[in-house]
Amino acid sequence: MIRPTAGESFPFLRPILVFISCLLLAGSPTRAEFCERTPRVLMLGDSWAHVMWLAQSLRTAFDEAGQGDIVEQGDVTAIGGSRADQWKKADKLALITHELARYPAIDTVHISLGGNDFFSKWKATQSDAEQEQVFTSIAADLEVLIGHILFQRSDLNVFLCGYTYLNFEETRAAGVVPWCVSSGEGSIWARMGSPSSLALNQALARLEQYKARLADQNPRVTHLNNLGLMQYQYGYPSRGIAPKSVPLPDGDPNLPSPPEALNNSLDCAHLSPEGYLVLARHCVNNFYAQRYHPKGTQLVLYPQATGGRTQPSATGEGSFPAAQLVLGDTEKNVLTSVQIPFEVPSLPEDAALTGVRLFLTRKCLYGSNPFLREPPALGQPVCQMEVFQEDPHQPGSMSQATSSRLPDAGIFAGSVSEDNWRVRIDLKPGALSCLRGGMKVQLQLEFQKTSLNSMADSVEFYPPTAALEEYRPVIEVFYSKGGAMGVEAGSTPD
């Protein structure tokens, strides 16, 4: 239950403003993501899972989104060339059981399977009944695998990551990659009966429909349709199609994925590292972002924000304008800060806060990134909270009623290594317990130490006035009706 505010318990004391100032202190982490990186995702399946695991595509997408506390694992379960009918066998199922026991925090199994089964079983010359049998058999094998995974633990979910369209047009003409050539024993295209792009894409769409049905049958299984994603991201330059102009979902089934999305622009069946990163981002944005947020009802706020100095400067030199959200130091070794004021929304009477978190998006970098400083100059946040209340004898005046030091009141996730990457700051249970619906709060972020050089070493974040809404500062507030206070933000998926 939400505790009554001071104004409710004592009518002459009404909380007006709460300041929560987060100071990053020197510590010993190897990087400045102060959260612990925990394997939460098991990569399982064929070369699409294998390449994503080797390239850390999903890990990068998590870090970009300010979810750097989540990492994937796949050193023994992401196997290039593997098929669904292999993974339903006892030895492979035992391997999955072992990995889930080895990493008990894993609660999502990311599956990329069915493509190699499709290559070996489907032909363009088959009748509708024969094709139906192919898709049914692949789905049945996946169902056995999914059932085994879900049986291991009640907290496990399965994520079926769909394929994008392939490309046997430009790649066959190039004739460089052995499995992409027009003819011969190793030719995938010849083995499938030399299908047109439309026929192949329609068959891949049917395969994804069968996977989607598996998800429809079980609330612990999710399927993501990625067909047309590469057409949307890259367009099709050689055909005069601009990026972001092909509609999703499904794209244009008459066209393959563009060469720009393929490995070296020549591989009919595999994406480039950047293409797999595009796929990983799509997975994070459309599945994992909701999978890994605090429990409870979500409220999204777009707060105002200001910047400033945390040390006085007699001349004002080496400072950034207050309109700029700059965190780090100036060329005069003056520390800068970012202030994020917001108001906790009014909540239902029997509601309890279960999470509050802030997202900031990097606009640009000055000098070196203080979040990646080596040796590290940052450590666990320590937050100072001060509650100011109205003096009942002097209406309109403010007096400091309490001042309490809150150790580890916030935790950071994300490296903001590139422009447009996000950093996330979660308030921990000690800070959540001090907040009430309708209360005004200010978060102040600052580094404790400067870089001690003659250049600015700071990250500038997008302001509330950023043209794109996705880049603006965001506060997410989570609450549950009748729930217990103090669930750590980001700790538990829905």
Short mmCIF file of C-alpha atoms in Angstrom, two decimals:
data_model
loop_
_atom_site.label_atom_id
_atom_site.label_comp_id
_atom_site.label_asym_id
_atom_site.label_seq_id
_atom_site.Cartn_x
_atom_site.Cartn_y
_atom_site.Cartn_z
CA MET A 1 0.00 0.00 0.00
CA ILE A 2 1.08 3.59 -0.56
CA ARG A 3 1.86 5.25 2.74
CA PRO A 4 0.10 8.57 3.47
CA THR A 5 2.13 11.69 2.75
CA ALA A 6 3.15 14.01 5.55
CA GLY A 7 0.32 16.30 4.54
CA GLU A 8 -2.18 13.49 5.03
CA SER A 9 -0.85 12.47 8.44
CA PHE A 10 -0.17 16.04 9.62
CA PRO A 11 -2.19 18.69 7.74
CA PHE A 12 0.35 21.47 8.48
CA LEU A 13 3.18 19.55 6.74
CA ARG A 14 2.83 19.11 2.99
CA PRO A 15 5.80 17.79 0.93
CA ILE A 16 6.56 20.19 -1.91
CA LEU A 17 9.77 19.04 -3.51
CA VAL A 18 12.10 16.08 -3.25
CA PHE A 19 15.65 16.28 -4.60
CA ILE A 20 17.42 13.02 -5.40
CA SER A 21 20.99 13.84 -6.42
CA CYS A 22 23.03 10.95 -7.81
CA LEU A 23 26.82 11.23 -7.48
CA LEU A 24 28.98 8.68 -9.27
CA LEU A 25 31.86 7.79 -6.97
CA ALA A 26 35.22 6.23 -7.80
CA GLY A 27 35.08 2.47 -7.90
CA SER A 28 36.48 -0.63 -9.53
CA PRO A 29 34.20 -1.77 -12.38
CA THR A 30 35.93 -2.35 -15.71
CA ARG A 31 33.28 -0.27 -17.46
CA ALA A 32 30.80 2.31 -16.30
CA GLU A 33 27.70 0.17 -16.66
CA PHE A 34 27.18 -0.12 -12.95
CA CYS A 35 24.61 -2.86 -13.30
CA GLU A 36 25.75 -6.45 -13.27
CA ARG A 37 25.69 -8.01 -16.72
CA THR A 38 23.53 -11.11 -16.34
CA PRO A 39 22.83 -13.81 -18.95
CA ARG A 40 19.06 -13.71 -19.40
CA VAL A 41 18.77 -15.02 -22.98
CA LEU A 42 19.84 -18.38 -24.40
CA MET A 43 20.60 -18.24 -28.13
CA LEU A 44 19.53 -21.54 -29.68
CA GLY A 45 19.44 -22.74 -33.25
CA ASP A 46 21.08 -22.42 -36.64
CA SER A 47 23.56 -20.04 -38.28
CA TRP A 48 21.27 -17.05 -37.71
CA ALA A 49 21.50 -17.63 -33.96
CA HIS A 50 25.18 -18.57 -34.26
CA VAL A 51 26.26 -15.44 -36.16
CA MET A 52 24.21 -13.20 -33.87
CA TRP A 53 25.92 -14.83 -30.90
CA LEU A 54 29.43 -14.47 -32.35
CA ALA A 55 28.83 -10.85 -33.39
CA GLN A 56 27.07 -10.07 -30.10
CA SER A 57 24.27 -8.51 -32.13
CA LEU A 58 21.68 -8.83 -29.39
CA ARG A 59 24.10 -7.61 -26.71
CA THR A 60 24.85 -4.51 -28.76
CA ALA A 61 21.14 -3.85 -29.33
CA PHE A 62 20.50 -4.16 -25.59
CA ASP A 63 23.33 -1.73 -24.83
CA GLU A 64 22.06 0.76 -27.43
CA ALA A 65 18.65 0.70 -25.77
CA GLY A 66 20.00 1.29 -22.25
CA GLN A 67 19.49 -2.37 -21.34
CA GLY A 68 23.18 -3.20 -20.90
CA ASP A 69 22.46 -5.32 -17.85
CA ILE A 70 20.99 -8.03 -20.10
CA VAL A 71 23.30 -10.29 -22.09
CA GLU A 72 22.88 -13.47 -24.09
CA GLN A 73 24.59 -16.87 -23.94
CA GLY A 74 25.00 -19.27 -26.85
CA ASP A 75 28.43 -20.88 -26.91
CA VAL A 76 27.05 -24.42 -27.10
CA THR A 77 23.44 -23.99 -28.27
CA ALA A 78 23.92 -21.75 -31.31
CA ILE A 79 25.10 -24.18 -34.00
CA GLY A 80 25.35 -23.19 -37.65
CA GLY A 81 23.56 -25.59 -39.99
CA SER A 82 21.45 -27.21 -37.29
CA ARG A 83 17.83 -28.19 -37.90
CA ALA A 84 14.67 -28.40 -35.81
CA ASP A 85 14.49 -32.17 -36.33
CA GLN A 86 17.95 -32.46 -34.73
CA TRP A 87 17.11 -30.31 -31.71
CA LYS A 88 14.16 -32.52 -30.75
CA LYS A 89 16.51 -35.47 -30.16
CA ALA A 90 17.59 -36.56 -26.68
CA ASP A 91 21.21 -35.41 -26.89
CA LYS A 92 20.31 -31.88 -27.95
CA LEU A 93 17.51 -31.65 -25.38
CA ALA A 94 19.96 -32.70 -22.69
CA LEU A 95 22.31 -29.95 -23.84
CA ILE A 96 19.54 -27.39 -23.37
CA THR A 97 18.76 -28.75 -19.90
CA HIS A 98 22.42 -28.44 -18.94
CA GLU A 99 22.70 -24.84 -20.16
CA LEU A 100 19.55 -23.73 -18.37
CA ALA A 101 20.90 -25.24 -15.15
CA ARG A 102 24.30 -23.63 -15.77
CA TYR A 103 22.71 -20.17 -16.16
CA PRO A 104 19.75 -20.06 -13.76
CA ALA A 105 19.03 -16.38 -14.50
CA ILE A 106 18.20 -17.18 -18.13
CA ASP A 107 14.47 -16.77 -18.58
CA THR A 108 14.13 -16.46 -22.37
CA VAL A 109 15.22 -18.93 -25.04
CA HIS A 110 15.74 -17.17 -28.37
CA ILE A 111 15.16 -19.74 -31.15
CA SER A 112 16.14 -19.42 -34.80
CA LEU A 113 15.24 -22.73 -36.45
CA GLY A 114 13.37 -24.20 -39.38
CA GLY A 115 15.37 -22.64 -42.20
CA ASN A 116 17.65 -25.61 -42.86
CA ASP A 117 14.69 -28.00 -42.53
CA PHE A 118 12.91 -25.87 -45.12
CA PHE A 119 15.90 -25.95 -47.50
CA SER A 120 16.10 -29.76 -47.32
CA LYS A 121 12.37 -30.57 -47.51
CA TRP A 122 10.53 -27.87 -49.48
CA LYS A 123 10.41 -27.69 -53.30
CA ALA A 124 8.61 -25.26 -55.55
CA THR A 125 7.31 -28.21 -57.59
CA GLN A 126 5.49 -29.82 -54.66
CA SER A 127 1.71 -29.92 -54.51
CA ASP A 128 -0.14 -27.91 -51.86
CA ALA A 129 -0.65 -31.08 -49.82
CA GLU A 130 3.05 -31.94 -49.99
CA GLN A 131 4.04 -28.43 -48.94
CA GLU A 132 1.55 -28.57 -46.10
CA GLN A 133 3.22 -31.74 -44.87
CA VAL A 134 6.63 -30.00 -44.88
CA PHE A 135 5.43 -27.09 -42.76
CA THR A 136 3.47 -29.36 -40.43
CA SER A 137 6.53 -31.55 -39.78
CA ILE A 138 8.78 -28.55 -39.04
CA ALA A 139 6.19 -27.11 -36.65
CA ALA A 140 5.81 -30.47 -34.91
CA ASP A 141 9.58 -30.69 -34.33
CA LEU A 142 9.62 -27.16 -32.94
CA GLU A 143 6.70 -28.00 -30.68
CA VAL A 144 8.65 -30.87 -29.10
CA LEU A 145 11.61 -28.56 -28.51
CA ILE A 146 9.45 -25.79 -27.04
CA GLY A 147 7.67 -28.22 -24.74
CA HIS A 148 10.97 -29.47 -23.36
CA ILE A 149 12.20 -25.92 -22.70
CA LEU A 150 9.05 -24.76 -20.94
CA PHE A 151 9.01 -27.91 -18.80
CA GLN A 152 12.38 -26.99 -17.26
CA ARG A 153 11.21 -23.94 -15.29
CA SER A 154 8.00 -21.98 -14.93
CA ASP A 155 9.79 -18.64 -15.49
CA LEU A 156 11.03 -19.59 -18.97
CA ASN A 157 9.61 -18.06 -22.13
CA VAL A 158 10.40 -18.97 -25.73
CA PHE A 159 10.98 -16.33 -28.40
CA LEU A 160 10.69 -17.55 -32.00
CA CYS A 161 12.72 -15.09 -34.03
CA GLY A 162 11.56 -15.25 -37.64
CA TYR A 163 13.71 -15.00 -40.76
CA THR A 164 13.86 -12.22 -43.28
CA TYR A 165 13.55 -12.82 -47.02
CA LEU A 166 16.55 -14.42 -48.76
CA ASN A 167 18.15 -13.40 -52.07
CA PHE A 168 18.82 -15.87 -54.88
CA GLU A 169 18.80 -13.24 -57.62
CA GLU A 170 21.95 -11.07 -57.45
CA THR A 171 23.78 -13.77 -55.50
CA ARG A 172 23.18 -16.44 -58.18
CA ALA A 173 24.35 -14.05 -60.85
CA ALA A 174 27.54 -13.38 -58.88
CA GLY A 175 28.16 -17.11 -58.45
CA VAL A 176 30.70 -16.59 -55.65
CA VAL A 177 29.16 -18.32 -52.61
CA PRO A 178 28.93 -22.10 -53.24
CA TRP A 179 25.44 -22.62 -51.83
CA CYS A 180 24.08 -19.62 -53.74
CA VAL A 181 25.04 -20.68 -57.28
CA SER A 182 22.46 -21.64 -59.91
CA SER A 183 23.26 -25.32 -60.20
CA GLY A 184 25.31 -28.13 -58.77
CA GLU A 185 25.12 -30.46 -55.79
CA GLY A 186 25.56 -27.67 -53.23
CA SER A 187 23.08 -25.24 -54.78
CA ILE A 188 20.22 -24.51 -52.39
CA TRP A 189 18.23 -22.82 -55.13
CA ALA A 190 18.47 -25.84 -57.46
CA ARG A 191 17.58 -28.20 -54.58
CA MET A 192 14.38 -26.20 -53.96
CA GLY A 193 13.31 -26.50 -57.60
CA SER A 194 14.56 -23.10 -58.85
CA PRO A 195 11.78 -20.99 -57.28
CA SER A 196 11.02 -17.39 -58.18
CA SER A 197 11.48 -14.79 -55.47
CA LEU A 198 7.71 -14.55 -55.07
CA ALA A 199 7.24 -18.33 -54.73
CA LEU A 200 10.11 -18.58 -52.24
CA ASN A 201 8.89 -15.62 -50.19
CA GLN A 202 5.36 -16.96 -50.07
CA ALA A 203 6.70 -20.30 -48.80
CA LEU A 204 8.82 -18.57 -46.14
CA ALA A 205 5.73 -16.63 -45.08
CA ARG A 206 3.84 -19.92 -44.63
CA LEU A 207 6.70 -21.26 -42.50
CA GLU A 208 6.50 -18.17 -40.27
CA GLN A 209 2.71 -18.55 -40.05
CA TYR A 210 3.15 -22.05 -38.65
CA LYS A 211 5.60 -20.69 -36.07
CA ALA A 212 3.12 -17.96 -35.17
CA ARG A 213 0.45 -20.60 -34.52
CA LEU A 214 2.74 -22.23 -31.96
CA ALA A 215 2.92 -18.89 -30.19
CA ASP A 216 -0.84 -18.42 -30.38
CA GLN A 217 -1.30 -21.73 -28.56
CA ASN A 218 0.87 -20.84 -25.56
CA PRO A 219 1.15 -17.51 -23.67
CA ARG A 220 4.78 -18.32 -22.83
CA VAL A 221 5.76 -18.41 -26.51
CA THR A 222 6.19 -15.30 -28.71
CA HIS A 223 6.82 -15.15 -32.45
CA LEU A 224 8.22 -12.13 -34.29
CA ASN A 225 7.62 -11.67 -38.01
CA ASN A 226 10.76 -10.18 -39.60
CA LEU A 227 9.80 -10.64 -43.25
CA GLY A 228 10.50 -7.50 -45.24
CA LEU A 229 12.64 -5.99 -42.47
CA MET A 230 15.75 -5.68 -44.64
CA GLN A 231 13.73 -4.14 -47.49
CA TYR A 232 12.38 -1.60 -45.03
CA GLN A 233 15.77 -0.78 -43.50
CA TYR A 234 17.86 -0.59 -46.66
CA GLY A 235 15.31 -0.05 -49.39
CA TYR A 236 16.48 -1.54 -52.70
CA PRO A 237 18.93 1.00 -54.17
CA SER A 238 19.48 -0.83 -57.47
CA ARG A 239 15.71 -0.74 -58.07
CA GLY A 240 15.21 2.85 -56.98
CA ILE A 241 13.48 1.96 -53.70
CA ALA A 242 14.37 4.26 -50.79
CA PRO A 243 14.97 3.06 -47.20
CA LYS A 244 11.96 3.08 -44.89
CA SER A 245 9.54 3.19 -47.83
CA VAL A 246 8.57 -0.52 -48.02
CA PRO A 247 5.75 -1.16 -45.52
CA LEU A 248 6.01 -3.56 -42.60
CA PRO A 249 5.07 -6.22 -41.81
CA ASP A 250 5.90 -8.47 -44.77
CA GLY A 251 7.47 -5.86 -47.06
CA ASP A 252 7.19 -6.63 -50.77
CA PRO A 253 7.02 -10.43 -51.33
CA ASN A 254 7.87 -9.93 -55.00
CA LEU A 255 11.39 -8.83 -54.01
CA PRO A 256 14.23 -10.55 -52.16
CA SER A 257 16.17 -8.86 -49.39
CA PRO A 258 18.48 -6.25 -50.97
CA PRO A 259 22.17 -7.11 -51.47
CA GLU A 260 23.08 -4.28 -49.07
CA ALA A 261 21.71 -6.40 -46.20
CA LEU A 262 23.64 -9.55 -47.10
CA ASN A 263 27.00 -10.81 -45.95
CA ASN A 264 29.48 -9.19 -48.36
CA SER A 265 26.39 -8.49 -50.53
CA LEU A 266 26.88 -12.00 -51.95
CA ASP A 267 25.45 -14.52 -49.45
CA CYS A 268 21.94 -15.62 -50.42
CA ALA A 269 21.10 -17.04 -46.99
CA HIS A 270 22.94 -14.87 -44.43
CA LEU A 271 22.90 -11.23 -43.43
CA SER A 272 25.87 -8.95 -42.91
CA PRO A 273 26.92 -8.08 -39.34
CA GLU A 274 25.03 -4.81 -39.70
CA GLY A 275 22.02 -6.71 -41.06
CA TYR A 276 21.98 -8.99 -38.01
CA LEU A 277 22.22 -5.91 -35.80
CA VAL A 278 19.14 -4.51 -37.57
CA LEU A 279 17.41 -7.81 -36.80
CA ALA A 280 18.54 -7.69 -33.16
CA ARG A 281 17.22 -4.13 -32.77
CA HIS A 282 13.89 -5.26 -34.17
CA CYS A 283 13.80 -8.04 -31.57
CA VAL A 284 14.64 -5.65 -28.72
CA ASN A 285 12.13 -3.01 -29.81
CA ASN A 286 9.28 -5.44 -30.45
CA PHE A 287 9.81 -8.09 -27.78
CA TYR A 288 12.61 -7.73 -25.28
CA ALA A 289 11.82 -4.12 -24.29
CA GLN A 290 8.48 -5.30 -22.93
CA ARG A 291 9.79 -8.62 -21.68
CA TYR A 292 12.35 -6.94 -19.44
CA HIS A 293 10.63 -4.08 -17.69
CA PRO A 294 9.42 -3.88 -14.09
CA LYS A 295 6.17 -5.48 -13.11
CA GLY A 296 3.06 -3.39 -13.01
CA THR A 297 1.19 -0.79 -15.03
CA GLN A 298 3.52 1.45 -17.03
CA LEU A 299 3.22 5.24 -17.21
CA VAL A 300 5.53 7.14 -19.58
CA LEU A 301 6.50 10.75 -18.85
CA TYR A 302 8.51 13.23 -20.90
CA PRO A 303 10.03 15.48 -18.22
CA GLN A 304 11.74 18.84 -18.55
CA ALA A 305 15.50 18.86 -17.98
CA THR A 306 18.33 21.35 -17.51
CA GLY A 307 22.11 21.29 -17.34
CA GLY A 308 24.57 23.21 -15.23
CA ARG A 309 27.88 23.29 -13.38
CA THR A 310 28.47 21.54 -10.08
CA GLN A 311 31.55 23.66 -9.25
CA PRO A 312 31.63 27.48 -9.29
CA SER A 313 33.54 29.24 -12.06
CA ALA A 314 34.51 32.88 -11.49
CA THR A 315 34.69 33.68 -15.19
CA GLY A 316 32.09 31.30 -16.47
CA GLU A 317 34.63 29.97 -18.96
CA GLY A 318 34.56 26.36 -19.89
CA SER A 319 30.88 25.89 -19.11
CA PHE A 320 27.97 24.65 -21.21
CA PRO A 321 24.67 26.52 -21.56
CA ALA A 322 21.98 25.32 -19.16
CA ALA A 323 19.85 24.32 -22.15
CA GLN A 324 22.39 21.63 -23.00
CA LEU A 325 22.19 18.36 -21.07
CA VAL A 326 25.93 17.71 -20.68
CA LEU A 327 27.30 15.20 -18.18
CA GLY A 328 31.06 15.09 -17.52
CA ASP A 329 33.51 18.00 -17.31
CA THR A 330 34.59 21.04 -19.32
CA GLU A 331 38.01 21.98 -20.70
CA LYS A 332 38.51 23.96 -17.44
CA ASN A 333 37.86 20.77 -15.43
CA VAL A 334 34.54 22.12 -14.23
CA LEU A 335 32.07 19.33 -13.52
CA THR A 336 28.73 19.57 -15.25
CA SER A 337 25.42 18.09 -14.17
CA VAL A 338 22.01 17.20 -15.55
CA GLN A 339 18.80 17.89 -13.64
CA ILE A 340 15.62 15.98 -14.44
CA PRO A 341 12.56 17.30 -12.59
CA PHE A 342 9.31 15.35 -12.80
CA GLU A 343 6.13 14.74 -10.86
CA VAL A 344 5.15 11.27 -9.74
CA PRO A 345 1.71 10.69 -11.28
CA SER A 346 -1.30 10.34 -9.03
CA LEU A 347 -1.84 6.65 -8.43
CA PRO A 348 -4.88 4.57 -7.43
CA GLU A 349 -5.50 4.49 -3.70
CA ASP A 350 -4.31 0.90 -3.23
CA ALA A 351 -1.37 1.13 -5.64
CA ALA A 352 2.34 0.76 -4.90
CA LEU A 353 5.30 1.91 -6.97
CA THR A 354 7.24 -1.03 -8.39
CA GLY A 355 9.76 0.86 -10.51
CA VAL A 356 10.93 4.28 -11.66
CA ARG A 357 13.56 4.60 -14.36
CA LEU A 358 15.03 7.34 -16.50
CA PHE A 359 16.29 7.07 -20.08
CA LEU A 360 18.65 9.62 -21.64
CA THR A 361 19.81 9.40 -25.27
CA ARG A 362 23.29 10.50 -26.33
CA LYS A 363 23.31 13.37 -28.83
CA CYS A 364 27.08 13.82 -29.17
CA LEU A 365 30.41 13.37 -27.39
CA TYR A 366 33.02 15.93 -26.34
CA GLY A 367 36.50 14.43 -25.94
CA SER A 368 36.49 10.97 -24.37
CA ASN A 369 33.43 9.20 -23.04
CA PRO A 370 33.38 9.44 -19.21
CA PHE A 371 31.18 6.34 -19.09
CA LEU A 372 34.05 4.30 -20.58
CA ARG A 373 37.01 5.88 -18.80
CA GLU A 374 40.02 3.61 -18.16
CA PRO A 375 41.08 3.21 -15.46
CA PRO A 376 37.49 3.55 -14.34
CA ALA A 377 36.67 6.72 -12.45
CA LEU A 378 33.10 5.72 -11.68
CA GLY A 379 31.46 3.41 -9.21
CA GLN A 380 28.15 2.63 -7.59
CA PRO A 381 25.84 5.66 -7.36
CA VAL A 382 25.24 7.16 -3.94
CA CYS A 383 22.19 9.39 -3.73
CA GLN A 384 21.37 12.28 -1.42
CA MET A 385 17.69 12.89 -0.83
CA GLU A 386 16.36 16.06 0.76
CA VAL A 387 12.67 16.66 1.46
CA PHE A 388 11.55 20.30 1.58
CA GLN A 389 8.25 21.19 3.20
CA GLU A 390 6.15 24.30 3.60
CA ASP A 391 6.49 26.16 6.92
CA PRO A 392 2.96 26.27 8.42
CA HIS A 393 3.71 29.60 10.15
CA GLN A 394 5.01 31.25 6.96
CA PRO A 395 2.90 30.10 4.01
CA GLY A 396 4.89 29.86 0.81
CA SER A 397 8.25 29.51 2.58
CA MET A 398 10.31 26.34 2.36
CA SER A 399 12.21 24.60 5.12
CA GLN A 400 14.29 21.46 5.01
CA ALA A 401 12.40 18.89 7.01
CA THR A 402 14.59 15.84 6.56
CA SER A 403 17.85 14.90 4.96
CA SER A 404 18.76 11.26 4.58
CA ARG A 405 21.58 9.60 2.68
CA LEU A 406 20.37 6.79 0.45
CA PRO A 407 23.17 4.40 -0.49
CA ASP A 408 22.85 2.90 -3.95
CA ALA A 409 19.60 4.75 -4.65
CA GLY A 410 20.12 4.36 -8.41
CA ILE A 411 21.83 1.97 -10.77
CA PHE A 412 23.06 2.69 -14.30
CA ALA A 413 22.77 0.49 -17.39
CA GLY A 414 24.29 1.34 -20.76
CA SER A 415 27.57 2.70 -22.08
CA VAL A 416 26.29 5.39 -24.52
CA SER A 417 29.24 4.39 -26.72
CA GLU A 418 27.69 5.89 -29.85
CA ASP A 419 25.35 8.74 -30.73
CA ASN A 420 21.66 7.85 -30.29
CA TRP A 421 22.46 5.14 -27.73
CA ARG A 422 20.61 5.32 -24.42
CA VAL A 423 21.59 5.11 -20.78
CA ARG A 424 19.10 3.94 -18.16
CA ILE A 425 19.01 4.89 -14.48
CA ASP A 426 16.80 2.76 -12.22
CA LEU A 427 15.72 3.90 -8.77
CA LYS A 428 16.21 1.12 -6.25
CA PRO A 429 13.76 0.14 -3.50
CA GLY A 430 15.17 2.56 -0.89
CA ALA A 431 14.43 5.51 -3.15
CA LEU A 432 11.08 4.14 -4.32
CA SER A 433 9.84 3.86 -0.74
CA CYS A 434 10.26 7.64 -0.32
CA LEU A 435 8.14 8.56 -3.34
CA ARG A 436 4.38 9.13 -3.42
CA GLY A 437 1.85 9.87 -6.10
CA GLY A 438 1.71 13.60 -6.85
CA MET A 439 5.15 14.27 -5.37
CA LYS A 440 7.58 16.52 -7.26
CA VAL A 441 11.04 15.03 -7.72
CA GLN A 442 14.31 16.17 -9.20
CA LEU A 443 17.03 13.77 -10.28
CA GLN A 444 20.49 15.30 -10.48
CA LEU A 445 23.26 13.40 -12.23
CA GLU A 446 26.94 14.27 -12.01
CA PHE A 447 30.37 12.70 -11.98
CA GLN A 448 32.38 13.24 -8.82
CA LYS A 449 35.80 13.58 -10.46
CA THR A 450 37.04 15.36 -13.56
CA SER A 451 39.36 13.96 -16.22
CA LEU A 452 42.11 16.43 -15.12
CA ASN A 453 43.03 17.31 -18.71
CA SER A 454 42.61 20.41 -20.85
CA MET A 455 39.66 19.19 -22.90
CA ALA A 456 35.99 18.62 -22.27
CA ASP A 457 35.18 14.98 -21.62
CA SER A 458 31.41 14.87 -21.60
CA VAL A 459 28.34 13.26 -23.10
CA GLU A 460 25.60 15.58 -24.32
CA PHE A 461 22.10 14.12 -24.20
CA TYR A 462 19.11 15.10 -26.30
CA PRO A 463 16.90 17.74 -24.59
CA PRO A 464 13.13 17.57 -24.05
CA THR A 465 12.71 19.68 -27.21
CA ALA A 466 14.37 17.09 -29.49
CA ALA A 467 12.57 16.82 -32.82
CA LEU A 468 12.23 13.04 -32.54
CA GLU A 469 10.21 11.95 -29.53
CA GLU A 470 12.23 8.73 -29.20
CA TYR A 471 15.35 10.79 -28.35
CA ARG A 472 13.80 12.90 -25.59
CA PRO A 473 14.38 12.19 -21.87
CA VAL A 474 11.87 9.63 -20.66
CA ILE A 475 10.73 8.71 -17.16
CA GLU A 476 8.93 5.39 -16.82
CA VAL A 477 6.86 4.83 -13.68
CA PHE A 478 5.50 1.38 -12.84
CA TYR A 479 2.92 0.53 -10.20
CA SER A 480 0.83 -2.42 -9.10
CA LYS A 481 -2.52 -2.25 -7.35
CA GLY A 482 -2.31 -3.89 -3.97
CA GLY A 483 1.36 -4.82 -4.57
CA ALA A 484 4.34 -4.60 -2.25
CA MET A 485 6.70 -1.63 -2.39
CA GLY A 486 10.32 -1.89 -3.31
CA VAL A 487 10.58 -4.19 -6.34
CA GLU A 488 13.86 -3.25 -8.00
CA ALA A 489 13.39 -1.70 -11.41
CA GLY A 490 14.39 -3.97 -14.26
CA SER A 491 14.74 -7.01 -12.03
CA THR A 492 11.70 -9.00 -13.07
CA PRO A 493 10.05 -9.49 -16.45
CA ASP A 494 6.34 -9.49 -16.96
#
